[in-house]
Amino acid sequence: MSVTLLIFAIILFFFSILAGLLGSLTGLGGGVVVIPVLVLLFHINIHYAMGASIISVIATSSGSAAAYMREGYTNLRIGMFLETAAVVGAFCGALLIALISKTILAILFSLIMFFSAYLTIMRREEKDQFTTSHVWAEYFNLNGTHAVANQQTPYYVQNVPIAFFIMYIAGLFSGLLGIGSGALKVLSMDQALRLPYKVSTTTSNFMIGITAAVSAGIYFAQGYIHPFITFPVMLGVIVGSYLGAKILTKIHNRVLRIIFSIAICFVGVEMLYKALTGAI
Amino acid sequence: MISSNKMQANLAIILLLGTLIATVLVLIGGSIFLWHHGQEVLQLKLLGTSHFNINIRHLDFSYSPLFLIVLGLLALVATQILRVLLLVFYYGSIRDYKFMVISLFVLFVLLYSFIAQK
């Protein structure tokens, strides 16, 4: 397969708009689209794909986090507290990347896809009403308020140690696979901390950029960020995440979760096939 | 003392500015590169097996369009560092030393990932 550089950049740009759109809408980050497109469609080395993906995650975070912070949804204290576990995980993951074969990485990536699909489809809005919070939440003053029907309503943070551990695992995946691990981040806040959904997704959006930036330093050093591959990705993702932030309120969560779960399952199967047949 | 809402607004401005600067640099670099090389045929299989090292300690300044792209990418990453730095100052200003230390730790890991390159 051979195309001109211009056509390659244009095709990649449009796929990256989709990546940014899905990444900002679902909180999963752009990597779940960028990596399969580069590896499966264009046969790009998976390390370059992960380098481009890391940049796409930072771009998604920067674009959507700005909008969400203006709205006041993001809980910065929770974000920074959990980020300590995530950055350590990301650092460890990025250091391990050169030691793991592409086949193993691809299989691991497939499993992440299936797991992310399961988490996306199974997630339900938390209906529990808490009036007390975990002792760590009290100590670190993590509780906050969010707007419900134009009124600021308090929420009480639960299960902080579990969320902290999940966040380390999320960071590890981010460093290894060049993805934002937004699924695990949102999950830990939604299911463990029992935060309101919008607080979880917006705080995750704030965090994934910082986690990915830790990995980016190491990816730069190892030569995995190719400027020609990365530039259409970054520009497309910024356009997509901007559009995503605009239309977020107009899409029903359930519909989006079903569509996205099917898409990432399909990508996971393809990646698994490639890995098992030695096509990567 | 800076309020939390004011702080979030400042962070949003920094994110927007950083993203804008990075986008402009990458857009200019990418456009110039495609203007000169857009019609060249790319062998994707070859690209997949080649190694293009852009270690930031050994940047090649001789090829400006790609260098502009790298500069834009670095600006995007630097924006993340800057927002953590701002949080360090913010928590220091409200004397929340627990979160100042937490933010400092994140900042340290961020900087270390760049400084400790092989």
Tab-separated table of N, CA, C and O in Angstrom, chain B:
chain	number	residue	atom	x	y	z
B	1	MET	N	-6.015	36.283	48.762
B	1	MET	CA	-6.105	34.839	48.537
B	1	MET	C	-6.943	34.548	47.286
B	1	MET	O	-7.983	35.158	47.087
B	2	ILE	N	-6.474	33.595	46.486
B	2	ILE	CA	-7.188	33.263	45.258
B	2	ILE	C	-8.274	32.234	45.567
B	2	ILE	O	-8.027	31.244	46.245
B	3	SER	N	-9.494	32.463	45.081
B	3	SER	CA	-10.569	31.491	45.310
B	3	SER	C	-10.401	30.294	44.383
B	3	SER	O	-9.701	30.359	43.376
B	4	SER	N	-11.072	29.181	44.752
B	4	SER	CA	-10.979	27.958	43.949
B	4	SER	C	-11.539	28.178	42.545
B	4	SER	O	-10.991	27.702	41.555
B	5	ASN	N	-12.656	28.918	42.458
B	5	ASN	CA	-13.256	29.188	41.150
B	5	ASN	C	-12.346	30.016	40.267
B	5	ASN	O	-12.207	29.770	39.072
B	6	LYS	N	-11.686	31.018	40.896
B	6	LYS	CA	-10.752	31.864	40.156
B	6	LYS	C	-9.578	31.033	39.659
B	6	LYS	O	-9.088	31.206	38.543
B	7	MET	N	-9.160	30.097	40.541
B	7	MET	CA	-8.051	29.217	40.183
B	7	MET	C	-8.414	28.349	38.978
B	7	MET	O	-7.616	28.183	38.049
B	8	GLN	N	-9.617	27.792	38.991
B	8	GLN	CA	-10.063	26.951	37.874
B	8	GLN	C	-10.146	27.771	36.591
B	8	GLN	O	-9.803	27.276	35.511
B	9	ALA	N	-10.581	29.018	36.724
B	9	ALA	CA	-10.657	29.888	35.542
B	9	ALA	C	-9.265	30.168	34.985
B	9	ALA	O	-9.052	30.152	33.769
B	10	ASN	N	-8.291	30.402	35.896
B	10	ASN	CA	-6.913	30.642	35.460
B	10	ASN	C	-6.327	29.418	34.772
B	10	ASN	O	-5.635	29.529	33.758
B	11	LEU	N	-6.602	28.235	35.349
B	11	LEU	CA	-6.109	26.994	34.745
B	11	LEU	C	-6.700	26.794	33.354
B	11	LEU	O	-6.006	26.360	32.428
B	12	ALA	N	-7.982	27.116	33.220
B	12	ALA	CA	-8.640	26.973	31.922
B	12	ALA	C	-7.989	27.882	30.889
B	12	ALA	O	-7.773	27.478	29.740
B	13	ILE	N	-7.635	29.108	31.311
B	13	ILE	CA	-6.992	30.055	30.395
B	13	ILE	C	-5.621	29.529	29.963
B	13	ILE	O	-5.258	29.582	28.781
B	14	ILE	N	-4.856	29.001	30.929
B	14	ILE	CA	-3.529	28.460	30.614
B	14	ILE	C	-3.645	27.285	29.633
B	14	ILE	O	-2.885	27.177	28.665
B	15	LEU	N	-4.620	26.412	29.888
B	15	LEU	CA	-4.834	25.267	28.997
B	15	LEU	C	-5.177	25.735	27.585
B	15	LEU	O	-4.638	25.220	26.605
B	16	LEU	N	-6.058	26.711	27.497
B	16	LEU	CA	-6.473	27.207	26.188
B	16	LEU	C	-5.312	27.866	25.448
B	16	LEU	O	-5.099	27.621	24.260
B	17	LEU	N	-4.552	28.708	26.178
B	17	LEU	CA	-3.415	29.396	25.553
B	17	LEU	C	-2.353	28.401	25.097
B	17	LEU	O	-1.843	28.488	23.978
B	18	GLY	N	-2.032	27.448	25.977
B	18	GLY	CA	-1.023	26.442	25.643
B	18	GLY	C	-1.432	25.619	24.438
B	18	GLY	O	-0.638	25.359	23.533
B	19	THR	N	-2.702	25.225	24.418
B	19	THR	CA	-3.219	24.430	23.294
B	19	THR	C	-3.198	25.248	22.010
B	19	THR	O	-2.863	24.728	20.936
B	20	LEU	N	-3.539	26.530	22.129
B	20	LEU	CA	-3.556	27.404	20.943
B	20	LEU	C	-2.150	27.575	20.360
B	20	LEU	O	-1.950	27.435	19.145
B	21	ILE	N	-1.184	27.850	21.238
B	21	ILE	CA	0.203	28.027	20.781
B	21	ILE	C	0.707	26.733	20.121
B	21	ILE	O	1.299	26.756	19.030
B	22	ALA	N	0.445	25.610	20.788
B	22	ALA	CA	0.886	24.312	20.252
B	22	ALA	C	0.238	24.046	18.896
B	22	ALA	O	0.911	23.604	17.950
B	23	THR	N	-1.045	24.349	18.791
B	23	THR	CA	-1.773	24.096	17.542
B	23	THR	C	-1.218	24.932	16.395
B	23	THR	O	-1.023	24.427	15.287
B	24	VAL	N	-0.960	26.207	16.678
B	24	VAL	CA	-0.435	27.102	15.629
B	24	VAL	C	0.929	26.605	15.138
B	24	VAL	O	1.175	26.525	13.925
B	25	LEU	N	1.805	26.242	16.077
B	25	LEU	CA	3.142	25.757	15.693
B	25	LEU	C	3.050	24.483	14.856
B	25	LEU	O	3.699	24.353	13.813
B	26	VAL	N	2.224	23.543	15.314
B	26	VAL	CA	2.086	22.265	14.600
B	26	VAL	C	1.436	22.475	13.236
B	26	VAL	O	1.857	21.881	12.239
B	27	LEU	N	0.451	23.370	13.189
B	27	LEU	CA	-0.245	23.650	11.922
B	27	LEU	C	0.716	24.265	10.898
B	27	LEU	O	0.742	23.856	9.724
B	28	ILE	N	1.515	25.226	11.337
B	28	ILE	CA	2.473	25.867	10.429
B	28	ILE	C	3.514	24.847	9.961
B	28	ILE	O	3.783	24.719	8.760
B	29	GLY	N	4.080	24.119	10.916
B	29	GLY	CA	5.100	23.114	10.572
B	29	GLY	C	4.565	22.054	9.634
B	29	GLY	O	5.193	21.713	8.628
B	30	GLY	N	3.386	21.548	9.930
B	30	GLY	CA	2.775	20.511	9.108
B	30	GLY	C	2.433	21.013	7.716
B	30	GLY	O	2.638	20.306	6.720
B	31	SER	N	1.934	22.245	7.634
B	31	SER	CA	1.571	22.817	6.331
B	31	SER	C	2.803	23.013	5.448
B	31	SER	O	2.775	22.698	4.254
B	32	ILE	N	3.865	23.543	6.050
B	32	ILE	CA	5.103	23.751	5.272
B	32	ILE	C	5.650	22.408	4.783
B	32	ILE	O	6.049	22.270	3.624
B	33	PHE	N	5.638	21.425	5.671
B	33	PHE	CA	6.145	20.100	5.310
B	33	PHE	C	5.335	19.502	4.149
B	33	PHE	O	5.902	19.001	3.170
B	34	LEU	N	4.024	19.603	4.243
B	34	LEU	CA	3.172	19.036	3.186
B	34	LEU	C	3.282	19.836	1.890
B	34	LEU	O	3.158	19.287	0.800
B	35	TRP	N	3.519	21.148	2.014
B	35	TRP	CA	3.683	22.002	0.825
B	35	TRP	C	4.873	21.524	-0.009
B	35	TRP	O	4.815	21.489	-1.240
B	36	HIS	N	5.929	21.139	0.676
B	36	HIS	CA	7.147	20.700	-0.021
B	36	HIS	C	7.139	19.215	-0.357
B	36	HIS	O	7.743	18.801	-1.342
B	37	HIS	N	6.508	18.413	0.488
B	37	HIS	CA	6.627	16.956	0.321
B	37	HIS	C	5.280	16.242	0.180
B	37	HIS	O	5.259	15.013	0.111
B	38	GLY	N	4.183	17.002	0.106
B	38	GLY	CA	2.851	16.413	0.105
B	38	GLY	C	2.594	15.420	-1.014
B	38	GLY	O	1.823	14.484	-0.854
B	39	GLN	N	3.245	15.647	-2.190
B	39	GLN	CA	2.978	14.781	-3.341
B	39	GLN	C	3.915	13.574	-3.399
B	39	GLN	O	3.787	12.736	-4.297
B	40	GLU	N	4.842	13.519	-2.467
B	40	GLU	CA	5.736	12.351	-2.451
B	40	GLU	C	4.965	11.120	-1.999
B	40	GLU	O	4.072	11.206	-1.162
B	41	VAL	N	5.358	10.001	-2.574
B	41	VAL	CA	4.671	8.763	-2.213
B	41	VAL	C	5.295	8.197	-0.943
B	41	VAL	O	6.508	8.101	-0.819
B	42	LEU	N	4.425	7.851	-0.023
B	42	LEU	CA	4.905	7.314	1.247
B	42	LEU	C	4.736	5.803	1.264
B	42	LEU	O	3.625	5.299	1.058
B	43	GLN	N	5.824	5.106	1.470
B	43	GLN	CA	5.742	3.655	1.624
B	43	GLN	C	5.497	3.388	3.110
B	43	GLN	O	6.418	3.465	3.915
B	44	LEU	N	4.259	3.107	3.434
B	44	LEU	CA	3.896	2.986	4.848
B	44	LEU	C	4.580	1.818	5.546
B	44	LEU	O	4.883	1.880	6.720
B	45	LYS	N	4.827	0.773	4.777
B	45	LYS	CA	5.516	-0.370	5.379
B	45	LYS	C	6.931	0.037	5.797
B	45	LYS	O	7.428	-0.374	6.840
B	46	LEU	N	7.564	0.883	4.952
B	46	LEU	CA	8.915	1.346	5.277
B	46	LEU	C	8.890	2.248	6.496
B	46	LEU	O	9.737	2.173	7.371
B	47	LEU	N	7.861	3.114	6.542
B	47	LEU	CA	7.725	4.018	7.689
B	47	LEU	C	7.561	3.215	8.977
B	47	LEU	O	8.116	3.553	10.010
B	48	GLY	N	6.834	2.108	8.837
B	48	GLY	CA	6.586	1.276	10.003
B	48	GLY	C	7.829	0.603	10.553
B	48	GLY	O	7.891	0.248	11.719
B	49	THR	N	8.835	0.425	9.711
B	49	THR	CA	10.031	-0.261	10.181
B	49	THR	C	11.208	0.696	10.397
B	49	THR	O	12.229	0.300	10.936
B	50	SER	N	11.055	1.962	9.950
B	50	SER	CA	12.157	2.916	10.123
B	50	SER	C	12.160	3.444	11.558
B	50	SER	O	11.183	3.328	12.281
B	51	HIS	N	13.252	4.038	11.965
B	51	HIS	CA	13.325	4.595	13.310
B	51	HIS	C	13.626	6.082	13.217
B	51	HIS	O	14.653	6.491	12.714
B	52	PHE	N	12.668	6.882	13.663
B	52	PHE	CA	12.816	8.335	13.578
B	52	PHE	C	12.972	8.861	14.989
B	52	PHE	O	12.000	9.089	15.710
B	53	ASN	N	14.207	9.053	15.404
B	53	ASN	CA	14.459	9.448	16.785
B	53	ASN	C	14.433	10.963	16.935
B	53	ASN	O	15.165	11.662	16.247
B	54	ILE	N	13.553	11.448	17.801
B	54	ILE	CA	13.526	12.892	18.056
B	54	ILE	C	13.739	13.137	19.547
B	54	ILE	O	13.003	13.857	20.190
B	55	ASN	N	14.761	12.521	20.070
B	55	ASN	CA	15.133	12.751	21.465
B	55	ASN	C	15.281	14.253	21.692
B	55	ASN	O	16.023	14.927	20.977
B	56	ILE	N	14.561	14.791	22.658
B	56	ILE	CA	14.538	16.251	22.825
B	56	ILE	C	15.877	16.806	23.277
B	56	ILE	O	16.086	18.009	23.258
B	57	ARG	N	16.790	15.952	23.695
B	57	ARG	CA	18.124	16.443	24.045
B	57	ARG	C	19.016	16.578	22.811
B	57	ARG	O	20.092	17.161	22.864
B	58	HIS	N	18.577	15.949	21.733
B	58	HIS	CA	19.382	15.988	20.509
B	58	HIS	C	18.505	16.360	19.328
B	58	HIS	O	18.477	15.664	18.328
B	59	LEU	N	17.788	17.482	19.454
B	59	LEU	CA	16.897	17.895	18.381
B	59	LEU	C	17.695	18.343	17.158
B	59	LEU	O	18.715	19.011	17.274
B	60	ASP	N	17.205	17.932	15.991
B	60	ASP	CA	17.854	18.319	14.749
B	60	ASP	C	17.209	19.620	14.256
B	60	ASP	O	16.065	19.623	13.814
B	61	PHE	N	17.947	20.711	14.345
B	61	PHE	CA	17.422	22.021	13.985
B	61	PHE	C	17.486	22.279	12.473
B	61	PHE	O	17.052	23.297	12.002
B	62	SER	N	18.075	21.329	11.739
B	62	SER	CA	18.340	21.591	10.326
B	62	SER	C	17.085	21.492	9.468
B	62	SER	O	17.055	21.989	8.361
B	63	TYR	N	16.043	20.837	9.960
B	63	TYR	CA	14.857	20.663	9.140
B	63	TYR	C	13.679	21.324	9.821
B	63	TYR	O	12.973	20.755	10.634
B	64	SER	N	13.456	22.606	9.482
B	64	SER	CA	12.580	23.454	10.265
B	64	SER	C	11.106	23.027	10.333
B	64	SER	O	10.507	23.157	11.400
B	65	PRO	N	10.465	22.533	9.250
B	65	PRO	CA	9.046	22.181	9.386
B	65	PRO	C	8.797	21.107	10.447
B	65	PRO	O	7.908	21.261	11.285
B	66	LEU	N	9.593	20.054	10.419
B	66	LEU	CA	9.422	19.004	11.420
B	66	LEU	C	9.812	19.500	12.807
B	66	LEU	O	9.225	19.097	13.810
B	67	PHE	N	10.808	20.401	12.835
B	67	PHE	CA	11.211	20.967	14.128
B	67	PHE	C	10.077	21.799	14.723
B	67	PHE	O	9.838	21.766	15.937
B	68	LEU	N	9.376	22.553	13.859
B	68	LEU	CA	8.229	23.347	14.335
B	68	LEU	C	7.151	22.445	14.936
B	68	LEU	O	6.532	22.770	15.948
B	69	ILE	N	6.938	21.292	14.292
B	69	ILE	CA	5.950	20.344	14.817
B	69	ILE	C	6.381	19.849	16.195
B	69	ILE	O	5.583	19.828	17.136
B	70	VAL	N	7.655	19.468	16.298
B	70	VAL	CA	8.170	18.982	17.593
B	70	VAL	C	8.019	20.058	18.656
B	70	VAL	O	7.619	19.790	19.791
B	71	LEU	N	8.314	21.315	18.257
B	71	LEU	CA	8.192	22.442	19.189
B	71	LEU	C	6.747	22.592	19.670
B	71	LEU	O	6.481	22.824	20.860
B	72	GLY	N	5.809	22.443	18.751
B	72	GLY	CA	4.386	22.518	19.102
B	72	GLY	C	3.978	21.398	20.056
B	72	GLY	O	3.245	21.626	21.012
B	73	LEU	N	4.483	20.197	19.781
B	73	LEU	CA	4.172	19.055	20.655
B	73	LEU	C	4.741	19.281	22.052
B	73	LEU	O	4.088	18.990	23.061
B	74	LEU	N	5.950	19.832	22.092
B	74	LEU	CA	6.567	20.110	23.395
B	74	LEU	C	5.799	21.204	24.145
B	74	LEU	O	5.676	21.164	25.370
B	75	ALA	N	5.273	22.183	23.379
B	75	ALA	CA	4.477	23.249	24.006
B	75	ALA	C	3.219	22.659	24.642
B	75	ALA	O	2.800	23.078	25.732
B	76	LEU	N	2.633	21.675	23.968
B	76	LEU	CA	1.435	21.019	24.501
B	76	LEU	C	1.754	20.289	25.807
B	76	LEU	O	0.997	20.377	26.779
B	77	VAL	N	2.886	19.591	25.823
B	77	VAL	CA	3.297	18.872	27.030
B	77	VAL	C	3.658	19.875	28.135
B	77	VAL	O	3.297	19.683	29.303
B	78	ALA	N	4.337	20.961	27.745
B	78	ALA	CA	4.739	21.973	28.730
B	78	ALA	C	3.527	22.606	29.417
B	78	ALA	O	3.596	23.000	30.583
B	79	THR	N	2.415	22.678	28.685
B	79	THR	CA	1.187	23.226	29.255
B	79	THR	C	0.725	22.397	30.458
B	79	THR	O	0.230	22.938	31.450
B	80	GLN	N	0.922	21.067	30.348
B	80	GLN	CA	0.536	20.199	31.470
B	80	GLN	C	1.415	20.480	32.690
B	80	GLN	O	0.935	20.507	33.823
B	81	ILE	N	2.704	20.687	32.435
B	81	ILE	CA	3.638	20.985	33.531
B	81	ILE	C	3.264	22.316	34.179
B	81	ILE	O	3.247	22.451	35.400
B	82	LEU	N	2.929	23.280	33.317
B	82	LEU	CA	2.599	24.624	33.795
B	82	LEU	C	1.357	24.608	34.687
B	82	LEU	O	1.290	25.308	35.708
B	83	ARG	N	0.370	23.789	34.339
B	83	ARG	CA	-0.852	23.789	35.141
B	83	ARG	C	-0.618	23.149	36.510
B	83	ARG	O	-1.234	23.554	37.486
B	84	VAL	N	0.290	22.172	36.566
B	84	VAL	CA	0.623	21.589	37.864
B	84	VAL	C	1.416	22.602	38.702
B	84	VAL	O	1.194	22.751	39.902
B	85	LEU	N	2.326	23.309	38.034
B	85	LEU	CA	3.113	24.351	38.718
B	85	LEU	C	2.190	25.415	39.316
B	85	LEU	O	2.389	25.869	40.455
B	86	LEU	N	1.179	25.782	38.556
B	86	LEU	CA	0.220	26.789	39.029
B	86	LEU	C	-0.514	26.293	40.272
B	86	LEU	O	-0.773	27.065	41.205
B	87	LEU	N	-0.827	24.991	40.285
B	87	LEU	CA	-1.508	24.421	41.452
B	87	LEU	C	-0.603	24.420	42.680
B	87	LEU	O	-1.069	24.636	43.800
B	88	VAL	N	0.705	24.193	42.470
B	88	VAL	CA	1.662	24.254	43.590
B	88	VAL	C	1.598	25.641	44.231
B	88	VAL	O	1.483	25.778	45.453
B	89	PHE	N	1.642	26.680	43.394
B	89	PHE	CA	1.599	28.055	43.902
B	89	PHE	C	0.249	28.359	44.562
B	89	PHE	O	0.181	29.035	45.587
B	90	TYR	N	-0.805	27.818	43.956
B	90	TYR	CA	-2.145	28.069	44.495
B	90	TYR	C	-2.284	27.478	45.900
B	90	TYR	O	-2.698	28.172	46.834
B	91	TYR	N	-1.924	26.202	46.044
B	91	TYR	CA	-2.059	25.562	47.364
B	91	TYR	C	-1.112	26.188	48.381
B	91	TYR	O	-1.434	26.271	49.574
B	92	GLY	N	0.041	26.649	47.907
B	92	GLY	CA	0.949	27.375	48.796
B	92	GLY	C	0.329	28.676	49.267
B	92	GLY	O	0.426	29.034	50.449
B	93	SER	N	-0.354	29.367	48.351
B	93	SER	CA	-0.930	30.671	48.681
B	93	SER	C	-2.072	30.554	49.691
B	93	SER	O	-2.311	31.480	50.464
B	94	ILE	N	-2.787	29.412	49.679
B	94	ILE	CA	-3.876	29.251	50.666
B	94	ILE	C	-3.412	28.421	51.875
B	94	ILE	O	-4.226	27.988	52.692
B	95	ARG	N	-2.092	28.175	51.935
B	95	ARG	CA	-1.452	27.448	53.048
B	95	ARG	C	-2.008	26.033	53.226
B	95	ARG	O	-2.127	25.550	54.359
B	96	ASP	N	-2.357	25.425	52.130
B	96	ASP	CA	-2.797	24.024	52.149
B	96	ASP	C	-1.554	23.195	51.813
B	96	ASP	O	-1.343	22.789	50.665
B	97	TYR	N	-0.746	22.939	52.834
B	97	TYR	CA	0.578	22.354	52.581
B	97	TYR	C	0.507	20.888	52.157
B	97	TYR	O	1.382	20.413	51.453
B	98	LYS	N	-0.542	20.169	52.598
B	98	LYS	CA	-0.699	18.775	52.160
B	98	LYS	C	-0.806	18.717	50.629
B	98	LYS	O	-0.128	17.927	49.974
B	99	PHE	N	-1.652	19.574	50.095
B	99	PHE	CA	-1.847	19.543	48.646
B	99	PHE	C	-0.734	20.245	47.893
B	99	PHE	O	-0.515	19.976	46.709
B	100	MET	N	-0.029	21.119	48.580
B	100	MET	CA	1.150	21.709	47.951
B	100	MET	C	2.200	20.614	47.733
B	100	MET	O	2.815	20.529	46.676
B	101	VAL	N	2.377	19.752	48.758
B	101	VAL	CA	3.342	18.639	48.649
B	101	VAL	C	2.887	17.637	47.588
B	101	VAL	O	3.697	17.172	46.779
B	102	ILE	N	1.592	17.333	47.568
B	102	ILE	CA	1.053	16.404	46.556
B	102	ILE	C	1.303	16.959	45.144
B	102	ILE	O	1.769	16.241	44.251
B	103	SER	N	1.014	18.244	44.955
B	103	SER	CA	1.225	18.863	43.642
B	103	SER	C	2.707	18.893	43.291
B	103	SER	O	3.082	18.685	42.130
B	104	LEU	N	3.552	19.142	44.300
B	104	LEU	CA	5.003	19.156	44.077
B	104	LEU	C	5.493	17.775	43.646
B	104	LEU	O	6.366	17.664	42.780
B	105	PHE	N	4.923	16.728	44.254
B	105	PHE	CA	5.311	15.363	43.900
B	105	PHE	C	4.971	15.070	42.437
B	105	PHE	O	5.794	14.536	41.692
B	106	VAL	N	3.746	15.432	42.043
B	106	VAL	CA	3.329	15.220	40.641
B	106	VAL	C	4.247	16.014	39.707
B	106	VAL	O	4.692	15.513	38.667
B	107	LEU	N	4.548	17.243	40.099
B	107	LEU	CA	5.440	18.084	39.291
B	107	LEU	C	6.830	17.454	39.177
B	107	LEU	O	7.429	17.434	38.095
B	108	PHE	N	7.316	16.900	40.284
B	108	PHE	CA	8.633	16.262	40.290
B	108	PHE	C	8.670	15.081	39.318
B	108	PHE	O	9.600	14.952	38.516
B	109	VAL	N	7.648	14.223	39.384
B	109	VAL	CA	7.608	13.053	38.486
B	109	VAL	C	7.524	13.512	37.030
B	109	VAL	O	8.188	12.960	36.151
B	110	LEU	N	6.714	14.549	36.792
B	110	LEU	CA	6.591	15.094	35.437
B	110	LEU	C	7.941	15.564	34.904
B	110	LEU	O	8.354	15.216	33.795
B	111	LEU	N	8.623	16.369	35.710
B	111	LEU	CA	9.920	16.915	35.282
B	111	LEU	C	10.963	15.815	35.161
B	111	LEU	O	11.767	15.805	34.230
B	112	TYR	N	10.924	14.860	36.093
B	112	TYR	CA	11.902	13.772	36.085
B	112	TYR	C	11.782	12.938	34.817
B	112	TYR	O	12.783	12.488	34.256
B	113	SER	N	10.549	12.752	34.348
B	113	SER	CA	10.342	11.951	33.140
B	113	SER	C	11.006	12.603	31.929
B	113	SER	O	11.335	11.928	30.961
B	114	PHE	N	11.201	13.918	31.985
B	114	PHE	CA	11.891	14.594	30.879
B	114	PHE	C	13.398	14.670	31.117
B	114	PHE	O	14.189	14.445	30.211
B	115	ILE	N	13.771	14.992	32.356
B	115	ILE	CA	15.194	15.199	32.663
B	115	ILE	C	15.961	13.890	32.641
B	115	ILE	O	17.108	13.840	32.189
B	116	ALA	N	15.329	12.806	33.119
B	116	ALA	CA	16.026	11.527	33.256
B	116	ALA	C	16.031	10.716	31.967
B	116	ALA	O	15.987	9.507	31.997
B	117	GLN	N	16.071	11.397	30.812
B	117	GLN	CA	16.114	10.666	29.555
B	117	GLN	C	17.487	10.079	29.332
B	117	GLN	O	18.492	10.684	29.664
B	118	LYS	N	17.482	8.877	28.714
B	118	LYS	CA	18.759	8.232	28.397
B	118	LYS	C	19.345	8.882	27.144
B	118	LYS	O	18.620	9.184	26.223
